[in-house]
Coordinates of C-alpha atoms and ligand atoms in Angstrom, one line a residue:
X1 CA 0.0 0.0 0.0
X2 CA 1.4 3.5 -1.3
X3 CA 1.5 6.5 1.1
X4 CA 0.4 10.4 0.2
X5 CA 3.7 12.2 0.2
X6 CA 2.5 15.1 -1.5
X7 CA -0.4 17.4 -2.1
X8 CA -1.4 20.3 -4.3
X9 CA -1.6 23.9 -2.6
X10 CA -2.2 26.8 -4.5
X11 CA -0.2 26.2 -7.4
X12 CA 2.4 23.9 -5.8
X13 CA 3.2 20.4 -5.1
X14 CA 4.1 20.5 -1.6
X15 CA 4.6 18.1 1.0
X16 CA 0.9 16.8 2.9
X17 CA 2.0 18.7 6.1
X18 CA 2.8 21.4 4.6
X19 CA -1.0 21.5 2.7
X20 CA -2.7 23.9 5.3
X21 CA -5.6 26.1 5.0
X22 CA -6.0 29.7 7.2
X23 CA -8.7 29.8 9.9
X24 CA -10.4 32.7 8.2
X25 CA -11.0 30.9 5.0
X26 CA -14.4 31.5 4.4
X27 CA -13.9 27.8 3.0
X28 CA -14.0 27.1 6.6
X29 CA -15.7 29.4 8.0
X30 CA -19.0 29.4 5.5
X31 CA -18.5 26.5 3.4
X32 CA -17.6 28.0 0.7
X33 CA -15.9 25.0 -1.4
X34 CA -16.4 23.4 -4.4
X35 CA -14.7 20.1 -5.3
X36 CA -14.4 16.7 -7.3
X37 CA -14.3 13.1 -6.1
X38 CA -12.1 11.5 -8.8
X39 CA -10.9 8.3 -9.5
X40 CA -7.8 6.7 -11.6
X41 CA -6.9 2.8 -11.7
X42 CA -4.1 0.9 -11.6
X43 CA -3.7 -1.2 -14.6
X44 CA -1.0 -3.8 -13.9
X45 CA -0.3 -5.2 -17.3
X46 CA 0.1 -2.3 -18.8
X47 CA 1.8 -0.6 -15.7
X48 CA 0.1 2.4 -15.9
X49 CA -2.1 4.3 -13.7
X50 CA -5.5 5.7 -15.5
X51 CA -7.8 8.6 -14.5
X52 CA -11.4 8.2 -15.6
X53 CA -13.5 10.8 -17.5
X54 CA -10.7 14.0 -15.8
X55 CA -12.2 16.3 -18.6
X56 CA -15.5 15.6 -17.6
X57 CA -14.9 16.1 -13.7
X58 CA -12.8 19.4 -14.7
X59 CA -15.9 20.3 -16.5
X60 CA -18.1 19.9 -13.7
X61 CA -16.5 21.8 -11.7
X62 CA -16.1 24.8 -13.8
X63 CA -20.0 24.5 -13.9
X64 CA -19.6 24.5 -9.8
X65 CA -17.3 28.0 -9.6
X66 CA -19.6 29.5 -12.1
X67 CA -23.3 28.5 -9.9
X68 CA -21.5 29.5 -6.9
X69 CA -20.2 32.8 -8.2
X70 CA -16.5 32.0 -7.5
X71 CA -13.6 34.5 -9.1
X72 CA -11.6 32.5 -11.0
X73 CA -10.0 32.0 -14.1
X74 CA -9.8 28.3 -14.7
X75 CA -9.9 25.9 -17.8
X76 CA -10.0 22.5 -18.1
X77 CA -6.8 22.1 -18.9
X78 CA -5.3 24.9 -15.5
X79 CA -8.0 22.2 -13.4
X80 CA -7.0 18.8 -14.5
X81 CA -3.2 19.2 -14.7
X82 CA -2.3 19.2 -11.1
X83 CA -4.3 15.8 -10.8
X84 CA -2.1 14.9 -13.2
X85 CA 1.1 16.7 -11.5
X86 CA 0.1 15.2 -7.9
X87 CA -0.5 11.5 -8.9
X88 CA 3.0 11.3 -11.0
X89 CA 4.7 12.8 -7.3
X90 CA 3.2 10.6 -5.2
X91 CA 4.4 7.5 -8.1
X92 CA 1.5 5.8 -7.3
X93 CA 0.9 2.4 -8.6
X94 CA -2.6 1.4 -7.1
X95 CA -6.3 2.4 -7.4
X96 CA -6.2 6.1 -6.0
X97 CA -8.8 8.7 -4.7
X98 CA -8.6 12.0 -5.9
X99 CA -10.5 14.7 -3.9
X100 CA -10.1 18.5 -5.6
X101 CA -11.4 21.3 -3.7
X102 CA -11.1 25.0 -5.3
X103 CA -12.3 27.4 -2.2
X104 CA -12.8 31.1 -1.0
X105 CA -9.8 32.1 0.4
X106 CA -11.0 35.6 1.3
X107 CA -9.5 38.6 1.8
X108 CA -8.0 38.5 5.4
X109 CA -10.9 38.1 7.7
X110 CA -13.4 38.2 5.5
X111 CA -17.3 38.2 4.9
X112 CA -20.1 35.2 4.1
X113 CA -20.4 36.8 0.5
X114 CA -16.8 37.1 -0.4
X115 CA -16.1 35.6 -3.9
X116 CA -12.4 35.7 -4.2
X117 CA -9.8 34.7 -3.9
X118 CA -9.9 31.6 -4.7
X119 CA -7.5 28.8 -4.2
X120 CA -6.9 25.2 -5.4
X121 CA -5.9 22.0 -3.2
X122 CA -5.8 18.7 -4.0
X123 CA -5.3 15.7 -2.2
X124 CA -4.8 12.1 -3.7
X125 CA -4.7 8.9 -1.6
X126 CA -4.6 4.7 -2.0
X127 CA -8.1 3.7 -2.1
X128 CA -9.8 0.2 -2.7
X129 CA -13.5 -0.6 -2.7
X130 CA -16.0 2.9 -0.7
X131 CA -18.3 0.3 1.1
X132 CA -18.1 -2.8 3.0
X133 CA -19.8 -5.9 1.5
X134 CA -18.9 -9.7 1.1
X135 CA -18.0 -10.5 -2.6
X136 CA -21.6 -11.6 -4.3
X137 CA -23.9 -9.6 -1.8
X138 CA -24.1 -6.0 -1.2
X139 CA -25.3 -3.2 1.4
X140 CA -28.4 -2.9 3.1
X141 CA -30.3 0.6 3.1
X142 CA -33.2 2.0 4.4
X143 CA -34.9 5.2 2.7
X144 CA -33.8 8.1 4.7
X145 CA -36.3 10.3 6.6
X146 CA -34.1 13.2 5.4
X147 CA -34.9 14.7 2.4
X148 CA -32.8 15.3 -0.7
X149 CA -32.4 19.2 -0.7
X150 CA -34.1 21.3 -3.6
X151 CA -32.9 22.7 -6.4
X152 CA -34.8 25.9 -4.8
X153 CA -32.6 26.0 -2.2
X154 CA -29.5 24.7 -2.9
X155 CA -28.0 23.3 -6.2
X156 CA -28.3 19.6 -6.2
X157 CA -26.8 19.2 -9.4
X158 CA -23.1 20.4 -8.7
X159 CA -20.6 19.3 -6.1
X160 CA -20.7 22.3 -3.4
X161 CA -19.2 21.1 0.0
X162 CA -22.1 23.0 2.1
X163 CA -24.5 20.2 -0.1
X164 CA -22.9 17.4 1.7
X165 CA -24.4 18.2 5.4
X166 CA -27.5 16.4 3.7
X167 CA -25.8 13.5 2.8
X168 CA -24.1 13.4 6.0
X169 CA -27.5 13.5 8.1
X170 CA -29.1 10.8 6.1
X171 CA -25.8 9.0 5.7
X172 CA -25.3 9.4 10.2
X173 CA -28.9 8.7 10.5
X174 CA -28.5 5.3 8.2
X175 CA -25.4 4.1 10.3
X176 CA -27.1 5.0 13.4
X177 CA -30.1 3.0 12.7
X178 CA -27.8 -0.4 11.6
X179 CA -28.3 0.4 7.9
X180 CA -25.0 0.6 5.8
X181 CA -26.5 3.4 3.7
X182 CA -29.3 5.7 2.7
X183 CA -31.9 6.7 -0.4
X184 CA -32.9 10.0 -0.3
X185 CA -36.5 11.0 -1.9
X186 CA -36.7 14.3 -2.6
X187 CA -39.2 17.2 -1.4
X188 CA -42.0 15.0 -3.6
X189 CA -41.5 12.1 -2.3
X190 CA -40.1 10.6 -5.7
X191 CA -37.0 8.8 -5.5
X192 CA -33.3 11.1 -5.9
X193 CA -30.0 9.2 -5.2
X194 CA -28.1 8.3 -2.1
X195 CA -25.7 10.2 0.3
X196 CA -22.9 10.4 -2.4
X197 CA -23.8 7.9 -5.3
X198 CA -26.6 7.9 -8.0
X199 CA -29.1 5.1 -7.6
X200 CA -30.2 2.0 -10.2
X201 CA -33.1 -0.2 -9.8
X202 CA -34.0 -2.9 -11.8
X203 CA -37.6 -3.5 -12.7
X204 CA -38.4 -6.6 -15.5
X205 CA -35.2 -6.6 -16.9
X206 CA -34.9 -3.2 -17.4
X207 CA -32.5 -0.9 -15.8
X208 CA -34.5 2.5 -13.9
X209 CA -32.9 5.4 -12.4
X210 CA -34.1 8.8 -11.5
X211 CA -33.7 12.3 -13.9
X212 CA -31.4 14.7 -12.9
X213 CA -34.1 17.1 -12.0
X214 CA -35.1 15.1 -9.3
X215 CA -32.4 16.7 -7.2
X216 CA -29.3 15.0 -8.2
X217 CA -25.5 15.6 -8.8
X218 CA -25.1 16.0 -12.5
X219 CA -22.8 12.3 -12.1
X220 CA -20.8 11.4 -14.5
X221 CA -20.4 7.7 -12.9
X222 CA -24.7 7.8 -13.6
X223 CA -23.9 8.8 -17.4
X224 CA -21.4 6.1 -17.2
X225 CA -23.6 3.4 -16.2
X226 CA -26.8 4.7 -19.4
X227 CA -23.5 4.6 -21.8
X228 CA -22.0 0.9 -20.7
X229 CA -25.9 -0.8 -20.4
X230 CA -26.4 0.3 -23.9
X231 CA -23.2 0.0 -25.8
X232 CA -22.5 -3.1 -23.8
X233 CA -25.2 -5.1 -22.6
X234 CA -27.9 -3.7 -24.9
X235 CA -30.1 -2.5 -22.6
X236 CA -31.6 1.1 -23.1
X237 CA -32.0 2.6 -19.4
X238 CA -35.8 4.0 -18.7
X239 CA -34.8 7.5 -16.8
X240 CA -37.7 8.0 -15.0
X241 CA -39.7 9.4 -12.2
X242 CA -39.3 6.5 -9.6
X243 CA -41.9 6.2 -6.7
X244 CA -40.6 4.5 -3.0
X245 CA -42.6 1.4 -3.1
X246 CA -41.0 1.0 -6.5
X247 CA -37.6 0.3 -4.5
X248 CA -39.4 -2.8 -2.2
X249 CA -40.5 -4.4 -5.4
X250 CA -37.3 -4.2 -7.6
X251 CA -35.2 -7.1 -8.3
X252 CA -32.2 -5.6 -8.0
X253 CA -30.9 -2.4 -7.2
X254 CA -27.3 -0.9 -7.2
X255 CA -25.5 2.7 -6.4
X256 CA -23.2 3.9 -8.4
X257 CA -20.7 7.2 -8.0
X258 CA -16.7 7.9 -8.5
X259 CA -16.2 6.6 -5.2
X260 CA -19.0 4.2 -4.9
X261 CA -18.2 2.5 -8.5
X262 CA -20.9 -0.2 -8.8
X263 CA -22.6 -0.9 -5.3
X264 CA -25.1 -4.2 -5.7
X265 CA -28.3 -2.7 -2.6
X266 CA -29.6 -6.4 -1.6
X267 CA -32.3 -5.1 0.7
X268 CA -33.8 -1.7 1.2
X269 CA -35.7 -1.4 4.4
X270 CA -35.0 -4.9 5.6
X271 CA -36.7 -6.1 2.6
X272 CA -34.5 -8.3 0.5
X273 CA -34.8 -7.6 -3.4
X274 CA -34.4 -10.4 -5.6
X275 CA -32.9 -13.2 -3.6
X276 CA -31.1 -11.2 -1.4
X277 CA -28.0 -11.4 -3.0
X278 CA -26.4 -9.3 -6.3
X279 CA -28.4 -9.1 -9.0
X280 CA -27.3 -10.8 -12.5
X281 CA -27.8 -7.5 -14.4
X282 CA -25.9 -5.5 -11.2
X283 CA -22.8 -8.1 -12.0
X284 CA -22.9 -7.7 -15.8
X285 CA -22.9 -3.8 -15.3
X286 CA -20.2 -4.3 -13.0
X287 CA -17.9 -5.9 -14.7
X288 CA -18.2 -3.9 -17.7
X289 CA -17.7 -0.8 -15.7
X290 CA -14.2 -2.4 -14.2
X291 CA -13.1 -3.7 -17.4
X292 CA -13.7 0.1 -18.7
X293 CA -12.0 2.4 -15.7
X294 CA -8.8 0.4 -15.4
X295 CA -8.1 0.8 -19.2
X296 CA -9.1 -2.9 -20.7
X297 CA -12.0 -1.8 -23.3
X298 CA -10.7 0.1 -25.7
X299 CA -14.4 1.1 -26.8
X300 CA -14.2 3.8 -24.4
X301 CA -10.1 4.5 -24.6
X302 CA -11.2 8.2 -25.0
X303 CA -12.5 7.8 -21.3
X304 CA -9.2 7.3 -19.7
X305 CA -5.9 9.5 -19.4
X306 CA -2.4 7.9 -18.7
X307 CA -0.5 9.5 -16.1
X308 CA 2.8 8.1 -17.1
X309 CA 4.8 8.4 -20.2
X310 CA 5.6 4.6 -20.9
X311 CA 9.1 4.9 -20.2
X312 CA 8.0 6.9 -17.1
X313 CA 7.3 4.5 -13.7
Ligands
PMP401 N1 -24.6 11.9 -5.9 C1 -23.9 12.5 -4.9 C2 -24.6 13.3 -3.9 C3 -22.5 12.4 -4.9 O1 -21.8 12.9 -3.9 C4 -21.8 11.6 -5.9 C5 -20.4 11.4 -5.8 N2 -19.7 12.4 -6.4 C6 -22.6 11.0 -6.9 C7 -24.0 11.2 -6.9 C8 -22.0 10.3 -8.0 O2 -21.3 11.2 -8.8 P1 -20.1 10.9 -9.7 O3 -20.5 9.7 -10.5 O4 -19.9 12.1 -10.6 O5 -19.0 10.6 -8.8

């Protein structure tokens, strides 16, 4: 297992205890933060280690400094570099976790509606599988008595770090209450995602899951999953408006996020779906989704970028 030597501060690669943040950031203080959850795979036979979809996470997240009103002057290329940078310092050679965070620094003190400056950290670490499950089952949830916050209120659809004291309470609550995880309906009761993954049922062979406007993050794992069941199992996804009681009579049901990947749900509210155990379209997606991040489909080559040069590691 690799260690984190380094991390990205503000336009440096600098050493993780040197990666420190002022008390009057209004980061800190307010919240205001904006980030990515990014992945990148170790491939072993071709020695290389691959980030998944960067462009479209660097994308995201200019979409997240513009809703949030942040001064900056960022590109795709100025954000996904230092990913790039930070993962060739730290040499690693196994599945990483890449969290990216671009926050108000603020002018000295500060106030809650400061918009600048802004500065970027990044923080990269050895990561293997989010949640805890035996190899062939999956987590248990329960539908959370927290509700997925509003597009009305806040902004669902981007990755704002104030967003995640929802997830959290539903997430706490979940844990609290012996459940592994949560599903979140939203302020009509229809069915949005989990604390930090997109959510998948299975109903008659055919693959469900929520619209964006139902409150979630824009995910790109989400678009991911449509792309693979159609271009690989040949199975057009029904995006749909998805009521609760749909979830107790699903056969299958997974999550799926950056740092999720593909989560097989084998009961929801105690209920078992199917047979309690994953699904066989769950597995199929599953695979097709590991074969695709760690570089061995070349289908969806355009997906991935090396960080080393051949010669490089
Ligand atoms: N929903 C929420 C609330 C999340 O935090 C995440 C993780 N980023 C997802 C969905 C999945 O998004 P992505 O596939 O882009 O990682």
């Amino acid at each position: 297992m690799g260690i984190t030597k380094y991390c990205y501060l503000d336009g440096k690669i600098v050493p993780v205890e040197q990666g420190r943040l002022s008390l009057f950031s209004s980061g800190f203080k307010y919240g205001a933060a904006v980030f990515e959850g990014i992945r990148a795979y170790w491939n072993k036979d071709q020695k290389n280690l691959y980030v998944f979809r960067l462009k479209e996470h660097s994308e995201r997240l200019l979409r997240s400094l513009k809703l949030m009103r942040f001064d900056h002057s960022h590109t795709v290329e100025s954000l996904s570099r230092p990913v790039i940078d930070l993962l060739k310092a730290n040499r690693f050679r196994e599945d990483t976790h890449i969290l990216q965070h671009i926050y108000v620094e603020g002018p000295g003190v500060g106030f809650m509606g400061d918009t600048g400056p802004t500065k970027m950290c990044v923080a990269a670490f050895p990561k293997g599988r989010y949640s805890d499950y035996e190899e062939g089952g999956g987590i248990a949830c329960c539908v959370s008595s927290w509700a997925r916050i509003s597009d009305h209120c806040m902004p669902p659809r981007i990755k704002c770090t104030a967003n995640y004291q929802n997830s959290r309470l539903a997430l706490l609550e979940a844990k609290t209450n012996g459940y592994d995880s949560a599903i979140l309906l939203n302020s009509h009761g229809k069915v949005a995602e989990g604390p930090a993954a997109c959510l998948f049922i299975i109903r008659d062979g055919i693959p469900t899951t929520p619209p964006v406007s139902a409150g979630l993050l824009e995910s790109i794992t989400r678009d991911t999953i449509i792309r693979l069941f159609g271009e690989t199992l040949q199975l057009n996804v029904d995006v749909r408006e998805t009521d609760r009681t749909e979830l107790y009579v699903a056969a299958e049901a997974f999550f799926c996020g950056s740092g999720e990947e593909v989560t097989p749900i084998c009961t929801i509210d105690r209920q078992p779906l199917g047979n309690g155990r994953m699904g066989p379209i769950t597995e199929a997606i599953r695979e097709s989704y590991f074969g695709v991040v760690r570089g061995e489909d070349p289908r969806f080559s355009s997906w991935i970028t090396p960080v080393y040069d051949l010669k490089d590691p």
